[in-house]
Short mmCIF file of C-alpha atoms in Angstrom, two decimals:
data_model
loop_
_atom_site.label_atom_id
_atom_site.label_comp_id
_atom_site.label_asym_id
_atom_site.label_seq_id
_atom_site.Cartn_x
_atom_site.Cartn_y
_atom_site.Cartn_z
CA MET A 7 -116.40 54.69 -6.00
CA TYR A 8 -119.59 55.67 -7.80
CA SER A 9 -120.00 54.84 -11.49
CA LEU A 10 -121.29 57.43 -13.94
CA GLU A 11 -124.59 55.52 -14.04
CA ASN A 12 -124.97 55.75 -10.25
CA ILE A 13 -124.10 59.45 -10.28
CA ALA A 14 -126.68 60.03 -13.02
CA LYS A 15 -129.32 58.21 -10.97
CA ILE A 16 -128.51 60.36 -7.91
CA VAL A 17 -128.84 63.54 -9.99
CA LEU A 18 -132.11 62.23 -11.45
CA THR A 19 -133.49 61.46 -7.99
CA VAL A 20 -132.56 64.91 -6.64
CA ALA A 21 -134.12 66.62 -9.69
CA LEU A 22 -137.36 64.67 -9.32
CA LEU A 23 -137.44 65.36 -5.59
CA LEU A 24 -137.18 69.08 -6.36
CA VAL A 25 -140.13 68.89 -8.78
CA ALA A 26 -142.21 66.97 -6.23
CA ALA A 27 -141.30 69.38 -3.41
CA ILE A 28 -142.13 72.48 -5.48
CA ILE A 29 -145.57 71.15 -6.42
CA HIS A 30 -146.05 70.21 -2.76
CA GLU A 31 -145.41 73.80 -1.65
CA VAL A 32 -147.52 75.34 -4.42
CA ALA A 33 -150.40 73.07 -3.37
CA HIS A 34 -150.21 74.51 0.16
CA GLY A 35 -150.39 78.04 -1.20
CA TYR A 36 -153.15 77.32 -3.71
CA VAL A 37 -155.45 75.72 -1.13
CA ALA A 38 -154.77 78.64 1.22
CA HIS A 39 -155.80 80.93 -1.65
CA LEU A 40 -159.03 78.96 -2.09
CA CYS A 41 -159.66 79.31 1.65
CA GLY A 42 -159.30 83.10 1.57
CA ASP A 43 -155.59 83.67 2.23
CA ASP A 44 -153.76 85.31 -0.69
CA THR A 45 -150.38 85.62 1.10
CA ALA A 46 -148.66 83.12 -1.23
CA LYS A 47 -150.25 84.68 -4.30
CA GLU A 48 -149.16 88.18 -3.27
CA ALA A 49 -145.63 86.88 -2.68
CA GLY A 50 -145.52 85.45 -6.21
CA ARG A 51 -145.22 81.88 -4.95
CA LEU A 52 -148.15 80.32 -6.81
CA THR A 53 -145.84 79.39 -9.65
CA LEU A 54 -143.92 76.30 -10.71
CA ASN A 55 -140.85 78.40 -11.51
CA PRO A 56 -138.03 76.66 -9.54
CA ALA A 57 -136.26 79.98 -8.97
CA ARG A 58 -139.13 81.05 -6.70
CA HIS A 59 -138.93 77.94 -4.54
CA LEU A 60 -135.35 76.66 -4.60
CA ASP A 61 -133.67 76.34 -1.21
CA PRO A 62 -129.94 75.83 -1.89
CA PHE A 63 -129.42 73.51 1.06
CA GLY A 64 -132.77 71.74 1.38
CA SER A 65 -133.41 71.36 -2.35
CA VAL A 66 -129.92 70.43 -3.55
CA VAL A 67 -127.20 69.87 -0.95
CA LEU A 68 -129.22 67.85 1.59
CA PRO A 69 -130.72 65.32 -0.85
CA ILE A 70 -127.35 64.82 -2.56
CA ILE A 71 -125.69 64.09 0.79
CA MET A 72 -128.49 61.71 1.78
CA ALA A 73 -128.44 59.96 -1.60
CA ILE A 74 -124.68 59.42 -1.41
CA ALA A 75 -125.01 58.17 2.18
CA GLY A 76 -127.66 55.69 1.05
CA GLY A 77 -131.07 54.98 2.51
CA PHE A 78 -133.79 57.58 2.99
CA VAL A 79 -133.56 60.68 0.77
CA PHE A 80 -135.47 63.84 1.64
CA SER A 81 -135.77 67.25 0.01
CA TYR A 82 -137.63 70.44 0.72
CA ALA A 83 -138.31 73.73 -1.06
CA LYS A 84 -138.77 77.13 0.57
CA PRO A 85 -142.03 76.97 2.54
CA VAL A 86 -144.82 78.88 0.84
CA PRO A 87 -145.97 81.66 3.21
CA TYR A 88 -149.51 81.80 4.46
CA ASN A 89 -151.37 83.73 7.13
CA PRO A 90 -153.78 81.56 9.15
CA TYR A 91 -155.62 84.67 10.36
CA ARG A 92 -156.76 85.35 6.79
CA LEU A 93 -158.38 81.93 6.40
CA ARG A 94 -162.18 81.91 6.40
CA ASN A 95 -162.36 79.09 8.93
CA ARG A 96 -158.94 78.93 10.56
CA ARG A 97 -159.43 75.73 12.55
CA ARG A 98 -160.67 73.74 9.56
CA ASP A 99 -158.70 75.45 6.80
CA GLU A 100 -155.31 75.04 8.49
CA VAL A 101 -155.82 71.28 8.24
CA LEU A 102 -156.86 71.54 4.58
CA VAL A 103 -153.81 73.68 3.75
CA ALA A 104 -151.51 71.23 5.53
CA LEU A 105 -152.98 68.15 3.83
CA ALA A 106 -152.78 69.79 0.39
CA GLY A 107 -149.02 69.12 0.22
CA PRO A 108 -149.11 65.35 0.85
CA ALA A 109 -152.25 65.09 -1.29
CA SER A 110 -150.38 66.69 -4.20
CA ASN A 111 -147.60 64.14 -3.79
CA LEU A 112 -150.08 61.25 -3.83
CA LEU A 113 -151.64 62.69 -6.99
CA GLN A 114 -148.21 63.03 -8.61
CA ALA A 115 -147.47 59.41 -7.67
CA VAL A 116 -150.69 58.24 -9.32
CA VAL A 117 -149.97 60.23 -12.49
CA GLY A 118 -146.40 58.91 -12.55
CA SER A 119 -147.63 55.33 -12.15
CA LEU A 120 -150.08 55.74 -15.04
CA CYS A 121 -147.25 56.97 -17.25
CA PHE A 122 -144.99 54.13 -16.07
CA ASN A 123 -147.60 51.46 -16.77
CA GLY A 124 -148.29 52.99 -20.16
CA ALA A 125 -144.58 52.93 -21.05
CA TRP A 126 -144.25 49.39 -19.74
CA ALA A 127 -147.19 48.29 -21.92
CA LEU A 128 -145.31 49.64 -24.95
CA VAL A 129 -142.24 47.68 -23.90
CA GLU A 130 -144.23 44.47 -23.57
CA ALA A 131 -145.81 45.09 -26.98
CA ASN A 132 -142.44 45.44 -28.66
CA ASN A 133 -139.64 44.58 -26.26
CA GLU A 134 -136.91 44.42 -28.90
CA LEU A 135 -137.72 47.91 -30.23
CA TYR A 136 -137.78 49.70 -26.89
CA PHE A 137 -134.88 47.93 -25.20
CA SER A 138 -132.54 48.23 -28.17
CA GLY A 139 -130.88 51.29 -29.61
CA PRO A 140 -128.30 53.76 -28.26
CA VAL A 141 -127.15 53.13 -24.70
CA VAL A 142 -126.45 56.10 -22.41
CA LEU A 143 -124.53 55.37 -19.19
CA GLY A 144 -125.46 51.71 -19.34
CA LEU A 145 -129.19 52.12 -20.06
CA THR A 146 -131.28 52.62 -23.19
CA GLY A 147 -133.61 55.58 -23.55
CA MET A 148 -136.67 53.54 -22.57
CA GLN A 149 -134.87 52.11 -19.54
CA TRP A 150 -134.01 55.64 -18.39
CA LEU A 151 -137.64 56.69 -18.90
CA LEU A 152 -138.92 53.77 -16.82
CA THR A 153 -136.30 54.50 -14.16
CA ALA A 154 -137.32 58.18 -14.05
CA LEU A 155 -141.05 57.39 -13.81
CA SER A 156 -140.65 54.72 -11.11
CA THR A 157 -138.33 57.03 -9.17
CA TYR A 158 -140.85 59.86 -9.47
CA VAL A 159 -143.56 57.64 -8.03
CA TRP A 160 -141.28 56.56 -5.18
CA VAL A 161 -140.06 60.03 -4.15
CA ASN A 162 -143.60 61.39 -4.14
CA LEU A 163 -144.86 58.56 -1.95
CA MET A 164 -141.94 59.08 0.41
CA LEU A 165 -142.61 62.83 0.63
CA ALA A 166 -146.33 62.29 1.15
CA PHE A 167 -146.03 59.83 4.03
CA PHE A 168 -142.98 61.49 5.57
CA ASN A 169 -144.83 64.80 5.77
CA LEU A 170 -147.83 63.08 7.36
CA ILE A 171 -145.73 62.22 10.43
CA PRO A 172 -147.36 64.09 13.36
CA LEU A 173 -144.20 65.93 14.37
CA PRO A 174 -144.04 69.75 14.22
CA PRO A 175 -143.49 71.39 11.79
CA LEU A 176 -144.41 68.54 9.40
CA ASP A 177 -147.87 68.65 7.81
CA GLY A 178 -149.19 65.82 9.95
CA SER A 179 -148.81 67.96 13.05
CA LYS A 180 -151.58 70.28 11.82
CA VAL A 181 -153.98 67.36 11.79
CA VAL A 182 -153.06 66.53 15.38
CA CYS A 183 -153.48 70.19 16.40
CA TYR A 184 -157.05 70.08 15.13
CA PHE A 185 -157.90 67.67 17.94
CA LEU A 186 -155.93 69.41 20.71
CA LYS A 187 -156.89 72.40 22.86
CA GLY A 188 -155.55 74.42 25.77
CA ASP A 189 -152.52 73.07 27.64
CA ALA A 190 -152.35 69.96 25.47
CA LEU A 191 -151.94 72.12 22.36
CA THR A 192 -149.34 74.32 24.07
CA ARG A 193 -147.26 71.32 25.12
CA TYR A 194 -147.53 69.88 21.64
CA TYR A 195 -146.19 73.10 20.11
CA GLU A 196 -143.23 72.90 22.50
CA VAL A 197 -142.21 69.67 20.78
CA GLN A 198 -141.35 71.75 17.71
CA HIS A 199 -138.18 72.94 19.46
CA TYR A 200 -136.95 69.33 19.50
CA ALA A 201 -138.22 68.30 16.06
CA MET A 202 -134.83 68.29 14.32
CA PRO A 203 -133.00 66.26 17.02
CA ILE A 204 -135.89 63.79 17.04
CA LEU A 205 -135.77 63.43 13.24
CA ILE A 206 -131.99 62.95 13.27
CA ALA A 207 -132.33 60.28 15.95
CA VAL A 208 -135.08 58.48 14.07
CA LEU A 209 -133.34 58.75 10.69
CA TYR A 210 -129.77 57.88 11.68
CA LEU A 211 -129.24 56.88 15.31
CA LEU A 212 -132.01 54.34 15.92
CA PRO A 213 -131.25 52.33 12.74
CA ARG A 214 -127.66 51.90 13.97
CA LEU A 215 -129.12 50.37 17.12
CA GLY A 216 -131.20 47.94 15.11
CA LEU A 217 -134.40 49.98 15.43
CA ASP A 218 -135.96 51.63 12.39
CA PRO A 219 -139.55 52.73 13.12
CA LEU A 220 -139.51 55.33 10.32
CA GLY A 221 -138.27 52.77 7.81
CA ALA A 222 -140.97 50.30 8.89
CA TYR A 223 -143.63 53.00 8.62
CA LEU A 224 -142.51 54.11 5.15
CA ASP A 225 -142.10 50.53 3.91
CA PHE A 226 -145.60 49.64 5.06
CA PHE A 227 -147.39 52.66 3.56
CA ALA A 228 -145.16 54.06 0.79
CA GLY A 229 -143.61 50.70 -0.12
CA ASN A 230 -146.87 48.75 -0.39
CA LEU A 231 -148.58 51.56 -2.29
CA TYR A 232 -145.60 51.77 -4.65
CA ASP A 233 -145.91 48.05 -5.41
CA LEU A 234 -149.65 48.43 -5.93
CA LEU A 235 -149.36 51.41 -8.27
CA LEU A 236 -146.62 49.86 -10.40
CA GLY A 237 -148.21 46.40 -10.42
CA MET A 238 -145.31 44.70 -8.68
#
């Protein structure tokens, strides 16, 4: 049975994931715009308005299910459209557009960590002031703020490094495509048909068998960077 505090933390995580995912998608569209493709701009997707990006399943239902199940939590917004044929230098710019999403998440993580460390400095300067006062669902206002900021850093790092996995259609696959040509590229694109089964196996089946390569990868990169950013 989940307590009200746990439910509130799940809702908070899902909300922050949505913010991170929206900025991720807008970053794709904005870099495409800078590279000559105005498809996202013409579609009205270069906006932070959630209504333009919300995917009912990927933005809300999926992360709630994953949060309740425990472990890795993932969210996605509606992909921002772009036309690679309108890019000035398609081969180069496709990589730049793809990397814009994870880069935006890393930037959000850095900004979130600066805010967290600033708030924590205030707590250390006057612990009694900031950890006293009205308690909401078991935590004071400052504790909720620190929880929100640390969670924001974590979800952005998870999204950044998850999307860098070189599996179509994740952003990392575009980087791999840059180095492939001919038959090798064709075979690599064929992997996209099996992307979802592969992800399900890596996320849920392998850990039950005592193997968790995705968890090890995320712990090494996202986990260590999280500790570094928050001074842990």
